[in-house]
PDB file of C-alpha atoms (C1' of nucleotides) in Angstrom:
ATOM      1  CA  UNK A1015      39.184  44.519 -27.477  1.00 57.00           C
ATOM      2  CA  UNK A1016      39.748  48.105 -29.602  1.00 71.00           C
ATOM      3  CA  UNK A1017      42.528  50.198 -27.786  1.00 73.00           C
ATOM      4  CA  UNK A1018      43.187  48.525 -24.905  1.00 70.00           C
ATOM      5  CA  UNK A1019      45.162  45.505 -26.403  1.00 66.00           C
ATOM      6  CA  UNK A1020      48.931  45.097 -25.415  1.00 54.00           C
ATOM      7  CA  UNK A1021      47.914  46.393 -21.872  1.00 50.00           C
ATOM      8  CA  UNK A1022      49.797  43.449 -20.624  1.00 48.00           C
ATOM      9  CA  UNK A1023      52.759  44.098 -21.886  1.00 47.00           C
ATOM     10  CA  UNK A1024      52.603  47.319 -20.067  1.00 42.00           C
ATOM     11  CA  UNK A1025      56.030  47.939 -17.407  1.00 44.00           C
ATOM     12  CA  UNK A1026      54.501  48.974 -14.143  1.00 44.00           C
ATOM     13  CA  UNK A1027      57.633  51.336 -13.836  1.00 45.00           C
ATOM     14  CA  UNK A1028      56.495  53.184 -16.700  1.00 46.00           C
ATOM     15  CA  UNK A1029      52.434  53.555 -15.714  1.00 46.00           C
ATOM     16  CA  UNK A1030      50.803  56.580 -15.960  1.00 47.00           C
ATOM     17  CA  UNK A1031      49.464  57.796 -12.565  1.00 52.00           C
ATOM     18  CA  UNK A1032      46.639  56.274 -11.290  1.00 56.00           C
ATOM     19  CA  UNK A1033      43.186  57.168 -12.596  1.00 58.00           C
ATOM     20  CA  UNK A1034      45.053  59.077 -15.711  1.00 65.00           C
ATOM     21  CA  UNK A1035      44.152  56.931 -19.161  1.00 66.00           C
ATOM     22  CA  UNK A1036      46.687  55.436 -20.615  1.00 72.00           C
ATOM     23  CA  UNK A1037      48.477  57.340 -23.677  1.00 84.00           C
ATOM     24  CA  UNK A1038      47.739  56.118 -26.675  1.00 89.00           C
ATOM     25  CA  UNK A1039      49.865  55.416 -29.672  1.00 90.00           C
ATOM     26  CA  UNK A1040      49.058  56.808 -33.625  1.00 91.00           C
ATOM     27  CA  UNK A1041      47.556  53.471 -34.636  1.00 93.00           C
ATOM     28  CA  UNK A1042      44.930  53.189 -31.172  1.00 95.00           C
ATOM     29  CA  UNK A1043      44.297  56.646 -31.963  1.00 96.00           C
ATOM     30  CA  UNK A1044      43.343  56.263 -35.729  1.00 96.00           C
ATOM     31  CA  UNK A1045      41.025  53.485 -34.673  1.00 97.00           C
ATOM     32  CA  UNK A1046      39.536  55.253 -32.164  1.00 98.00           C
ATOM     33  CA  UNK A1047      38.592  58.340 -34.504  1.00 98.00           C
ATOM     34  CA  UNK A1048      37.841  56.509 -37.562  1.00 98.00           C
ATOM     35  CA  UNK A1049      35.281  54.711 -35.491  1.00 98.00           C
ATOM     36  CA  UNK A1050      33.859  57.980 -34.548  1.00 98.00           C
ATOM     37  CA  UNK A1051      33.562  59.930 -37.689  1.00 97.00           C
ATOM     38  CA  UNK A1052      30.389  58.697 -38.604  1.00 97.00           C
ATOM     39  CA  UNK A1053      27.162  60.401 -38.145  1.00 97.00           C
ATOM     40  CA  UNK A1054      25.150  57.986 -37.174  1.00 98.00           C
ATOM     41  CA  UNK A1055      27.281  56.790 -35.193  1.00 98.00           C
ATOM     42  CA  UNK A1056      27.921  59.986 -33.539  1.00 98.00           C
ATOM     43  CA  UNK A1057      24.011  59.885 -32.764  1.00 97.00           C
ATOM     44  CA  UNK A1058      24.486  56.531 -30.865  1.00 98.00           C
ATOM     45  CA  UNK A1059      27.509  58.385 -29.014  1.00 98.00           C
ATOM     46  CA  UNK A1060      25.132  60.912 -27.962  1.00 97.00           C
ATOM     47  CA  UNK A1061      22.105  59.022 -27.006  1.00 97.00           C
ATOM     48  CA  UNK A1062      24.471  57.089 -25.131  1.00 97.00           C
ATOM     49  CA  UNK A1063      25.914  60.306 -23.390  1.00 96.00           C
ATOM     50  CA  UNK A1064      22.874  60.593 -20.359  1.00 93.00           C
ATOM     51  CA  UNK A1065      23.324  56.477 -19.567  1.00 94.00           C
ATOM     52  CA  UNK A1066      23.255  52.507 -20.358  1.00 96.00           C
ATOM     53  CA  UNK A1067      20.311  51.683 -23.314  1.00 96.00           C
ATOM     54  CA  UNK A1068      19.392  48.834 -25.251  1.00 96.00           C
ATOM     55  CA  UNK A1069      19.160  48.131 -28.743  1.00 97.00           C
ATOM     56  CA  UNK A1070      15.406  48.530 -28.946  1.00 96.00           C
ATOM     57  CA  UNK A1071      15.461  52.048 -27.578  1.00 97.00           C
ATOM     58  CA  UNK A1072      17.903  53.573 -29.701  1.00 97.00           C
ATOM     59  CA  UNK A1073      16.050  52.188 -32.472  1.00 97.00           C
ATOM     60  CA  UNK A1074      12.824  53.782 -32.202  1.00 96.00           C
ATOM     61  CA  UNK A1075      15.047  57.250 -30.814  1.00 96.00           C
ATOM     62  CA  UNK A1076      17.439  57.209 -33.568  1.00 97.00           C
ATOM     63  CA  UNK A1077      14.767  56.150 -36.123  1.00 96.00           C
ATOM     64  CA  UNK A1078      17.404  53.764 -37.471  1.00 97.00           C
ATOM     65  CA  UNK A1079      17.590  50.370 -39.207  1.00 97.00           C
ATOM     66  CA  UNK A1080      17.756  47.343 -36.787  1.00 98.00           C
ATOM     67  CA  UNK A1081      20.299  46.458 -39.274  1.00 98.00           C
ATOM     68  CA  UNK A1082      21.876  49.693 -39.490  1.00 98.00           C
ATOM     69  CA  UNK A1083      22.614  50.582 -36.137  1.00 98.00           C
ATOM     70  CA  UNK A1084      23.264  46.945 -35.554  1.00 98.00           C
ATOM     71  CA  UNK A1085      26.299  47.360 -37.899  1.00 98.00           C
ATOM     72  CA  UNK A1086      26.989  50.473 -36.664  1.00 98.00           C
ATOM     73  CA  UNK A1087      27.287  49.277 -32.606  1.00 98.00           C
ATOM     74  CA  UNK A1088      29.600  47.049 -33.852  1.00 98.00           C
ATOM     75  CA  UNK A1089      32.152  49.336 -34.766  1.00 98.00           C
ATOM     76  CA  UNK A1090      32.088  50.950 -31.796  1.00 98.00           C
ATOM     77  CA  UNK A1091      31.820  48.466 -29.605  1.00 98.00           C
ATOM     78  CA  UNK A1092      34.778  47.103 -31.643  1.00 98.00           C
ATOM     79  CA  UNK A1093      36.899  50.157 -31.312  1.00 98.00           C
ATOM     80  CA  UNK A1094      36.672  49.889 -27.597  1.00 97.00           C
ATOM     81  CA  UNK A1095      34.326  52.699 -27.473  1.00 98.00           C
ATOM     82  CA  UNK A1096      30.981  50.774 -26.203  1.00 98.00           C
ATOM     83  CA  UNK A1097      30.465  48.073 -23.645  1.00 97.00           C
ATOM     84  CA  UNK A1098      27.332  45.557 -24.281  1.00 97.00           C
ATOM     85  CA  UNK A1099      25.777  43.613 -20.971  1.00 96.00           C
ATOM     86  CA  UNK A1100      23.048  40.975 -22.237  1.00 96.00           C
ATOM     87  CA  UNK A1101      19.609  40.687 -20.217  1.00 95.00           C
ATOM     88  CA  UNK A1102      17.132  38.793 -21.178  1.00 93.00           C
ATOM     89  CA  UNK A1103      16.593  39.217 -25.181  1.00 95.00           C
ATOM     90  CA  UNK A1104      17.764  42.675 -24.521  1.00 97.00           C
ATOM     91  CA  UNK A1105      21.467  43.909 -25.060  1.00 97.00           C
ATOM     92  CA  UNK A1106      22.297  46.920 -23.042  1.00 97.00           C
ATOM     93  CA  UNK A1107      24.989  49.012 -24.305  1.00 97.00           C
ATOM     94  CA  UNK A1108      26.641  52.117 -22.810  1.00 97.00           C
ATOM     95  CA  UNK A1109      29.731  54.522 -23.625  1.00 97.00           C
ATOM     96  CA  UNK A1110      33.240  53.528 -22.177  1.00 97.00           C
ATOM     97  CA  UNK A1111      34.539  56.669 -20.406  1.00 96.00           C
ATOM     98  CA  UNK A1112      37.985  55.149 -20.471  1.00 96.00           C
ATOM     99  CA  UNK A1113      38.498  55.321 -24.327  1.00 97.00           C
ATOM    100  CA  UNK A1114      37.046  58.665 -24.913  1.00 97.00           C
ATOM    101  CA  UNK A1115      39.396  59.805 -22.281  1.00 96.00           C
ATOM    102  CA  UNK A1116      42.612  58.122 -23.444  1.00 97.00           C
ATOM    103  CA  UNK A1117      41.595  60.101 -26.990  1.00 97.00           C
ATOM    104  CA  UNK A1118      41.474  63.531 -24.947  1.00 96.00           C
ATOM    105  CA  UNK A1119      44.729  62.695 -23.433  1.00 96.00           C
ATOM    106  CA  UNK A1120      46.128  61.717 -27.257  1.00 96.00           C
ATOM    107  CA  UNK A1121      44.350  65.251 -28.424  1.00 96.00           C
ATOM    108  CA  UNK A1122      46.151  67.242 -25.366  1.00 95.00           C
ATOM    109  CA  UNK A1123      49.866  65.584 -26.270  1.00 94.00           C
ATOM    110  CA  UNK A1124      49.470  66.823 -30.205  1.00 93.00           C
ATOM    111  CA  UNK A1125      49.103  70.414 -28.557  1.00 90.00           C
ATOM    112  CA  UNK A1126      51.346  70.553 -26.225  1.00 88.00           C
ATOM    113  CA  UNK A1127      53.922  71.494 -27.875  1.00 78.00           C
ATOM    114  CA  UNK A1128      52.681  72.428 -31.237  1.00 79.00           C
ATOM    115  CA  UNK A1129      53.606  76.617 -30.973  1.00 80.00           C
ATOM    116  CA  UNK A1130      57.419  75.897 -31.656  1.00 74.00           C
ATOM    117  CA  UNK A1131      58.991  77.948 -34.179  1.00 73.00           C
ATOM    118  CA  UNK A1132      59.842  77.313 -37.175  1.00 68.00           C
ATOM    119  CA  UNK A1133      62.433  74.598 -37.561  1.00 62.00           C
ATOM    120  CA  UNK A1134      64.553  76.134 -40.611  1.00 62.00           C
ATOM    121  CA  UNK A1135      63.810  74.330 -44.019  1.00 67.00           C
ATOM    122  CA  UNK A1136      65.766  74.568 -47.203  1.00 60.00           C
ATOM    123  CA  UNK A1137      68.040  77.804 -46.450  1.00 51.00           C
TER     124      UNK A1137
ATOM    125  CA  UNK B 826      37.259  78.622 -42.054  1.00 57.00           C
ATOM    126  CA  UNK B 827      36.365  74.500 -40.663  1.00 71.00           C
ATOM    127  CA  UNK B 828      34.855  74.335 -37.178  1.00 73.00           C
ATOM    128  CA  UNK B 829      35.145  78.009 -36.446  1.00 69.00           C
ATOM    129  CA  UNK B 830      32.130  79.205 -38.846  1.00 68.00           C
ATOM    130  CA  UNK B 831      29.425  80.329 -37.390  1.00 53.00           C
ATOM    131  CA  UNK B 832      30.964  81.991 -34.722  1.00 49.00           C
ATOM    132  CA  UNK B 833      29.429  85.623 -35.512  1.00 48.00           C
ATOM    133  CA  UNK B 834      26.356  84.129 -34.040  1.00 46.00           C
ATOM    134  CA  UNK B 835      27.431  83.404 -30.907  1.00 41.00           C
ATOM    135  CA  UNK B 836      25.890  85.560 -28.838  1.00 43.00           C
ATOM    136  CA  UNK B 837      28.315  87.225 -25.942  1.00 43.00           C
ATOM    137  CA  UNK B 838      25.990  86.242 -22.608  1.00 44.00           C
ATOM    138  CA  UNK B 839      26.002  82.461 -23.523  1.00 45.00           C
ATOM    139  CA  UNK B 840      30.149  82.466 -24.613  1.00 45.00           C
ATOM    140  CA  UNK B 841      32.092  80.126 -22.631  1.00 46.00           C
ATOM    141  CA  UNK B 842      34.921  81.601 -19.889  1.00 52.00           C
ATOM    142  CA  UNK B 843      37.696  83.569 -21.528  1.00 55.00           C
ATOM    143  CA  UNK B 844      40.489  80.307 -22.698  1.00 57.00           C
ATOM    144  CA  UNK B 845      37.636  77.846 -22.801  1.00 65.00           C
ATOM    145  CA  UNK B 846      37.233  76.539 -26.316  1.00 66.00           C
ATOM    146  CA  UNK B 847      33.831  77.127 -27.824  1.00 72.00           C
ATOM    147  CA  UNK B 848      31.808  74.062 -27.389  1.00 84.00           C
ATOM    148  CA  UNK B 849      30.699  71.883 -30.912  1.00 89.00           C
ATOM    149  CA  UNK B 850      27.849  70.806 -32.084  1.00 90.00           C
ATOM    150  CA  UNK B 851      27.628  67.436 -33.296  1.00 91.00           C
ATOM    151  CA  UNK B 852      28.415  68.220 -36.852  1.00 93.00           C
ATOM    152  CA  UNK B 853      31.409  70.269 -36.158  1.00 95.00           C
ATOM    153  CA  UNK B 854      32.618  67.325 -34.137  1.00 96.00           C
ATOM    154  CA  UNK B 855      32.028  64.795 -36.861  1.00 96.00           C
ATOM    155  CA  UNK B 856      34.125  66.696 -39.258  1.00 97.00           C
ATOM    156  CA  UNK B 857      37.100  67.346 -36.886  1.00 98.00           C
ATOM    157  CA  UNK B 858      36.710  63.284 -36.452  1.00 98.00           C
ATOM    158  CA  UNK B 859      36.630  62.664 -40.192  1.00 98.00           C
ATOM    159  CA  UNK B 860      40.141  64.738 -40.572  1.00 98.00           C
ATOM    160  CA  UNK B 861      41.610  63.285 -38.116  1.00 98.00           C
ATOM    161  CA  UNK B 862      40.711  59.644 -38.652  1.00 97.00           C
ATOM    162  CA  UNK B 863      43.688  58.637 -41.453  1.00 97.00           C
ATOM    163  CA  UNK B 864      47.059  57.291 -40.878  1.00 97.00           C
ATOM    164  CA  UNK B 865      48.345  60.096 -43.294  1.00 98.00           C
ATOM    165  CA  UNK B 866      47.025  63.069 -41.797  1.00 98.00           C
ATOM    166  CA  UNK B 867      47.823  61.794 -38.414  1.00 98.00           C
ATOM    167  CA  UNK B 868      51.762  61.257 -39.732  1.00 97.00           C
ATOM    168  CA  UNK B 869      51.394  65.069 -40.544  1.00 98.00           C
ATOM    169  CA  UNK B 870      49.839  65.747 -37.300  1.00 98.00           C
ATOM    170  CA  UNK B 871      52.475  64.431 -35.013  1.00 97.00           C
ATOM    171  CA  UNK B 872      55.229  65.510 -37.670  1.00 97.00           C
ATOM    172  CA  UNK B 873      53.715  69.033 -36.640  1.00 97.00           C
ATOM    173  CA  UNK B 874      53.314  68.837 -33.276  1.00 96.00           C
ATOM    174  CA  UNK B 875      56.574  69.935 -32.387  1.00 93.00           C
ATOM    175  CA  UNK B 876      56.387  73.109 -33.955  1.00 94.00           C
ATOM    176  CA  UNK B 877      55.632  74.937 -37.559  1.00 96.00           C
ATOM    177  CA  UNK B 878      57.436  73.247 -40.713  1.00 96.00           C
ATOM    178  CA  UNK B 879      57.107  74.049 -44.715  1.00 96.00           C
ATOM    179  CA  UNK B 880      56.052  71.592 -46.775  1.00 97.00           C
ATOM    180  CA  UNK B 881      58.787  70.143 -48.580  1.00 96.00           C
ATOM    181  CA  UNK B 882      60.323  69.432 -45.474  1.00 96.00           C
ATOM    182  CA  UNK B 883      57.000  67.425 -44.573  1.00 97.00           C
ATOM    183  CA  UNK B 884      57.531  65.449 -47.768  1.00 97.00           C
ATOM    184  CA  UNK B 885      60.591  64.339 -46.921  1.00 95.00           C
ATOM    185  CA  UNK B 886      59.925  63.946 -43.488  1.00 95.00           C
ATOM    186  CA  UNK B 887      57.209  61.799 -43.960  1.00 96.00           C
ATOM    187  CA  UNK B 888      58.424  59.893 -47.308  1.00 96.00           C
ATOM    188  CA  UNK B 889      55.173  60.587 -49.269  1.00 97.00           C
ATOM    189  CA  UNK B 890      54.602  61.953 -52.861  1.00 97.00           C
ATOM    190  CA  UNK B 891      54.024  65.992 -53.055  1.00 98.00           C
ATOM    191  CA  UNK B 892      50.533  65.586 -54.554  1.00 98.00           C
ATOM    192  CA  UNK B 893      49.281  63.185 -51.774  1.00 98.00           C
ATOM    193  CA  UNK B 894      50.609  65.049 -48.817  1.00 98.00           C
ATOM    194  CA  UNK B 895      49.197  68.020 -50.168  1.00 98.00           C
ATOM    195  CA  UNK B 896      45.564  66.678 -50.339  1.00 98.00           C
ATOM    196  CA  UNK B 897      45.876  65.933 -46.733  1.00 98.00           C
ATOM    197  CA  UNK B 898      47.234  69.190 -46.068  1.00 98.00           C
ATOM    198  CA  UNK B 899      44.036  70.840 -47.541  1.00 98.00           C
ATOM    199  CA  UNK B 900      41.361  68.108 -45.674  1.00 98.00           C
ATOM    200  CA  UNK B 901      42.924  69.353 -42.190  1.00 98.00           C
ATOM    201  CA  UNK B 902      43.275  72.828 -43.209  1.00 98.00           C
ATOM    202  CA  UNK B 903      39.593  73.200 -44.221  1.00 98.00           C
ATOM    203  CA  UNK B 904      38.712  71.400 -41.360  1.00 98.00           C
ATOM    204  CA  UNK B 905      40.109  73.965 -39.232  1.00 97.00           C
ATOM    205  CA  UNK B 906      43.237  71.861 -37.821  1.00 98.00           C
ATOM    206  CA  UNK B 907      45.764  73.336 -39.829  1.00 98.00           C
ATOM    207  CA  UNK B 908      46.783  77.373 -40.742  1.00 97.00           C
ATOM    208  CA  UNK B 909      49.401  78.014 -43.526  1.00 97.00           C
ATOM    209  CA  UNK B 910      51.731  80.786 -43.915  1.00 96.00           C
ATOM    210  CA  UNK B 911      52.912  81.608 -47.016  1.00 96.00           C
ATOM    211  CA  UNK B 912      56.728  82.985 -46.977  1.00 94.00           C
ATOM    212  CA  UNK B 913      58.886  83.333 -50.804  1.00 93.00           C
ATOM    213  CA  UNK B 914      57.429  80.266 -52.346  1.00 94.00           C
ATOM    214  CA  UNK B 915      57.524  78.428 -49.073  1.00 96.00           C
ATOM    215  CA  UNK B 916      54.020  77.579 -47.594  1.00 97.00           C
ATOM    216  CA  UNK B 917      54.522  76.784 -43.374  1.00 97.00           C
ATOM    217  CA  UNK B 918      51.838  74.502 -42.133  1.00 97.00           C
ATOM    218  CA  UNK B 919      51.297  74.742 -37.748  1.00 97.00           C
ATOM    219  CA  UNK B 920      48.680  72.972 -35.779  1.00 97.00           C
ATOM    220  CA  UNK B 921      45.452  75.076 -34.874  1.00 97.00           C
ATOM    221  CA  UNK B 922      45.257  73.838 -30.963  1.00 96.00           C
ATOM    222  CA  UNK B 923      41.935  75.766 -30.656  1.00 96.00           C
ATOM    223  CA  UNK B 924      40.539  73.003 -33.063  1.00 97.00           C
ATOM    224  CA  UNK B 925      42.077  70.057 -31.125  1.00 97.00           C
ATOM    225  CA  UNK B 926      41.139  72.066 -27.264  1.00 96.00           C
ATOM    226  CA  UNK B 927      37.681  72.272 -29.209  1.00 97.00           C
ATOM    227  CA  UNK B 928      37.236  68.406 -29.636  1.00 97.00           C
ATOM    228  CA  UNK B 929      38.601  67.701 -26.346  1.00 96.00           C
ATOM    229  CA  UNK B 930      36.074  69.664 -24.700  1.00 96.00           C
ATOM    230  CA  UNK B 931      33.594  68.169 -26.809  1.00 96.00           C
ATOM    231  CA  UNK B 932      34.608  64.402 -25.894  1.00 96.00           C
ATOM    232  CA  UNK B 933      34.752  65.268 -22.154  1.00 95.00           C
ATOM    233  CA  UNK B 934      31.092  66.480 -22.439  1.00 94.00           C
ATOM    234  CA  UNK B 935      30.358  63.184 -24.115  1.00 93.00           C
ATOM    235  CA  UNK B 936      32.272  61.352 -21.436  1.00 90.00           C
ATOM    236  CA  UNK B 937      30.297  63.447 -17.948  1.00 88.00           C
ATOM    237  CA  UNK B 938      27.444  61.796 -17.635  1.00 78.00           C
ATOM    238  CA  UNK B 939      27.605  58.284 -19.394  1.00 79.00           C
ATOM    239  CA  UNK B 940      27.645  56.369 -16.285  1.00 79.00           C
ATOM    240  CA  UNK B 941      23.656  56.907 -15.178  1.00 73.00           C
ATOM    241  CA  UNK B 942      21.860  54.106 -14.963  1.00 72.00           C
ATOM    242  CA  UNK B 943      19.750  52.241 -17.459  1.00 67.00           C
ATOM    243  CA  UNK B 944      16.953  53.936 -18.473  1.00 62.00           C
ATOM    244  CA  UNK B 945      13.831  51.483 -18.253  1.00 61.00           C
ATOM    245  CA  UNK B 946      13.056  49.431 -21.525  1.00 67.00           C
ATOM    246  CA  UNK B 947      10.521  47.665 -22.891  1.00 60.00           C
ATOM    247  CA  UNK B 948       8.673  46.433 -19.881  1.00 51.00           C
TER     248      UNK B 948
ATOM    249  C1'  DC C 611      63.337  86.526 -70.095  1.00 70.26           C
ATOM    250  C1'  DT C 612      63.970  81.795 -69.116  1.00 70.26           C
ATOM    251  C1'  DC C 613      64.560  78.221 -66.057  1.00 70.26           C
ATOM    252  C1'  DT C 614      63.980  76.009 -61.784  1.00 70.26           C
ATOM    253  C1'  DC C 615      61.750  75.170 -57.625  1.00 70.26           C
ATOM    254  C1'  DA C 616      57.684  74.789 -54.242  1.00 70.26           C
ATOM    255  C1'  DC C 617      53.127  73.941 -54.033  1.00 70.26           C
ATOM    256  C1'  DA C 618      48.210  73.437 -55.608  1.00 70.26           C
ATOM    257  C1'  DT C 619      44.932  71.304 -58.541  1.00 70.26           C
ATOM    258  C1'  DC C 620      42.946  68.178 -61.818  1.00 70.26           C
ATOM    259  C1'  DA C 621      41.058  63.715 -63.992  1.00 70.26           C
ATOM    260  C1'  DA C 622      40.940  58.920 -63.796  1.00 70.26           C
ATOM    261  C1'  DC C 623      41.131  54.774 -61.443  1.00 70.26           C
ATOM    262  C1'  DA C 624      40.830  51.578 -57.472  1.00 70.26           C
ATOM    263  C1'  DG C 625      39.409  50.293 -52.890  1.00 70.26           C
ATOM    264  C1'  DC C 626      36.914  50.673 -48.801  1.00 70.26           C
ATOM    265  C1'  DG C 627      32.784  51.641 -46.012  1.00 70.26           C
ATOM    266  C1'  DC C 628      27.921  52.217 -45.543  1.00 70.26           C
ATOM    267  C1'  DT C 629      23.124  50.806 -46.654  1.00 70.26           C
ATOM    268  C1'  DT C 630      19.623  47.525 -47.557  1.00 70.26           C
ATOM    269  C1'  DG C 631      16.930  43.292 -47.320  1.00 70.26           C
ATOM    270  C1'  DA C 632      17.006  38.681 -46.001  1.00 70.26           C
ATOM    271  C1'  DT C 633      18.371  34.968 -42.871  1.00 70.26           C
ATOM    272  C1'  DG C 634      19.681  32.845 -38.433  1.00 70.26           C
ATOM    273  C1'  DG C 635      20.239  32.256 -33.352  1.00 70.26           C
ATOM    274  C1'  DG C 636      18.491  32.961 -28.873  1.00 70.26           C
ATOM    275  C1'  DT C 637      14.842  34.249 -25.500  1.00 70.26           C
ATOM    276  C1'  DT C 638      10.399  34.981 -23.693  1.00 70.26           C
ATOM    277  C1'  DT C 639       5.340  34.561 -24.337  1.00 70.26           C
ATOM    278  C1'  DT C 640       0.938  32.008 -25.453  1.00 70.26           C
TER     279       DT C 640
ATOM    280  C1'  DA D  11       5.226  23.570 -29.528  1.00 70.26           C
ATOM    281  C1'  DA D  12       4.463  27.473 -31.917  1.00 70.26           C
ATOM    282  C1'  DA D  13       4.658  32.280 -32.247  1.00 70.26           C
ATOM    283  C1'  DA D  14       6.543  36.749 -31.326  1.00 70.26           C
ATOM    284  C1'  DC D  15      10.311  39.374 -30.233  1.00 70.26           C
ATOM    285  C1'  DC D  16      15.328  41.174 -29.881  1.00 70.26           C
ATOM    286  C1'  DC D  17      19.520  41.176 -31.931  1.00 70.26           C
ATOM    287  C1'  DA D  18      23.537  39.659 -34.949  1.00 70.26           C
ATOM    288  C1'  DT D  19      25.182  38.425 -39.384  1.00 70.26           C
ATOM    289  C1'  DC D  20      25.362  37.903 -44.264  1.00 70.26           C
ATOM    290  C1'  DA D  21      25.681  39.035 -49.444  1.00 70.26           C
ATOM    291  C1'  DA D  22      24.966  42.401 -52.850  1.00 70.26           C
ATOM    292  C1'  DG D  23      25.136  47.018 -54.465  1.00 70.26           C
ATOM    293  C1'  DC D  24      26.784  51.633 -54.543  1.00 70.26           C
ATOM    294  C1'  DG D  25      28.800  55.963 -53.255  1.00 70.26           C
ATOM    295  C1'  DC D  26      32.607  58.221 -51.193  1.00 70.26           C
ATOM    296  C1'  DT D  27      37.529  58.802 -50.422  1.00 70.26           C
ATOM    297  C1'  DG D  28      42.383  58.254 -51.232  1.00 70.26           C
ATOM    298  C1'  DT D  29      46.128  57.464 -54.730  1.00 70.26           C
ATOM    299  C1'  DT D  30      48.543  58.413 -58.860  1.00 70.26           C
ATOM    300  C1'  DG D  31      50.521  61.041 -62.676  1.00 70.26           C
ATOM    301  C1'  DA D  32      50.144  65.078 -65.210  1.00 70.26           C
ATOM    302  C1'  DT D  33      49.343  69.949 -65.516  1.00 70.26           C
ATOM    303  C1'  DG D  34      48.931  74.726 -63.658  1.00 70.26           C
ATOM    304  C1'  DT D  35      50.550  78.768 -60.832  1.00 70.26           C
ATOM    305  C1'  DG D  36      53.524  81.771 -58.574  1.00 70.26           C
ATOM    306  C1'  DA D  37      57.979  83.094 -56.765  1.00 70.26           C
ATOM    307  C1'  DG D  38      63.053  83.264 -56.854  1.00 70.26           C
ATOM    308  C1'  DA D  39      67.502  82.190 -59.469  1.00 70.26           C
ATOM    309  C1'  DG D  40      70.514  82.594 -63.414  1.00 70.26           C
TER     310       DG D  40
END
DNA sequence: CTCTCACATCAACAGCGCTTGATGGGTTTT
DNA sequence: AAAACCCATCAAGCGCTGTTGATGTGAGAG
């Protein structure tokens, strides 16, 4: 789900090089960042940075709603941002590398070129 | 003005390698994010990532009314994405890479570490 | 000086997103 | 079976954010 639909549609021809993500268009991108610009869920993000956690944990270390941060997984896990791996009654969820490096590599083509000149307007 | 403040502070021992972008704090992040994440201001974005353009060019560029695209226009600029340059009553809008090389950074941090194993829960 | 143009700002309205509390499904204990 | 626990989902309410049209400001043109 999130950013990685229409993979399949993907030429081969035209892949990126292995291990690089692949680029992202304007509307993966928006999704991507609109799922982040959240504080709490910029919390989850970083109590998610050091490893894999379930629901309970970050909880009690966020000091969140069940509810809440319920809500608040979804949207990231949504976006493409989280992966979730059931155990028991527990759901484990940790950060997906691959997204958050497809979004540098969208970041890095906006400033590329972005110290052009001028283009001449209304002269 | 954006995700530069605070930068007095810094003290010199503890600044990154000369090039490096300074590293954010969550906050800083979460209002680059909140900038970014809208279809308009990412339209303006890629409209300026080829190079420095004036605004009325944007407006026709991007087909949107003077008064919206110039709400954007202030969002990204007081987040610290976008610097102006005012030239006869012409105002020239440019990307601010720093701000993008800033958020990169800031994802790739999130990114290092994320695969550690579960940490032990509830047992 | 007056008019036009480029751009910023304002007030009002509409829509979306987040929070909260309650409910439901699924799993392990007792 | 019943109870306790973990988690997802739902409906209702509300605040924030973007859009729109009008007005303000400053700089060149006539």
């Amino acid at each position: 789900m999130g950013f990685m639909n229409g993979l399949r549609d993907a030429p081969p021809a035209t892949a990126p090089a292995a291990g690089t993500p692949l680029p992202l268009d304007s509307e993966q991108a928006r999704a991507l960042l609109k799922a982040l610009a959240d504080p709490c869920r910029l919390q989850v993000l970083e109590a998610l940075a050091g490893g894999e956690r379930c629901v309970c944990d970050l909880t009690g270390a966020l000091g969140l709603a069940q509810s809440r941060l319920s809500f608040h997984l979804k949207v990231l896990r949504d976006a493409g941002l989280l992966n979730d791996r059931h155990s028991g009654r527990w759901v484990y969820y940790r950060l997906c590398p691959e997204a958050l490096e497809a979004l540098q590599g969208w970041l890095a083509g906006l400033a590329r070129q972005c110290t052009a000149p001028a283009t001449p307007c209304c002269d």
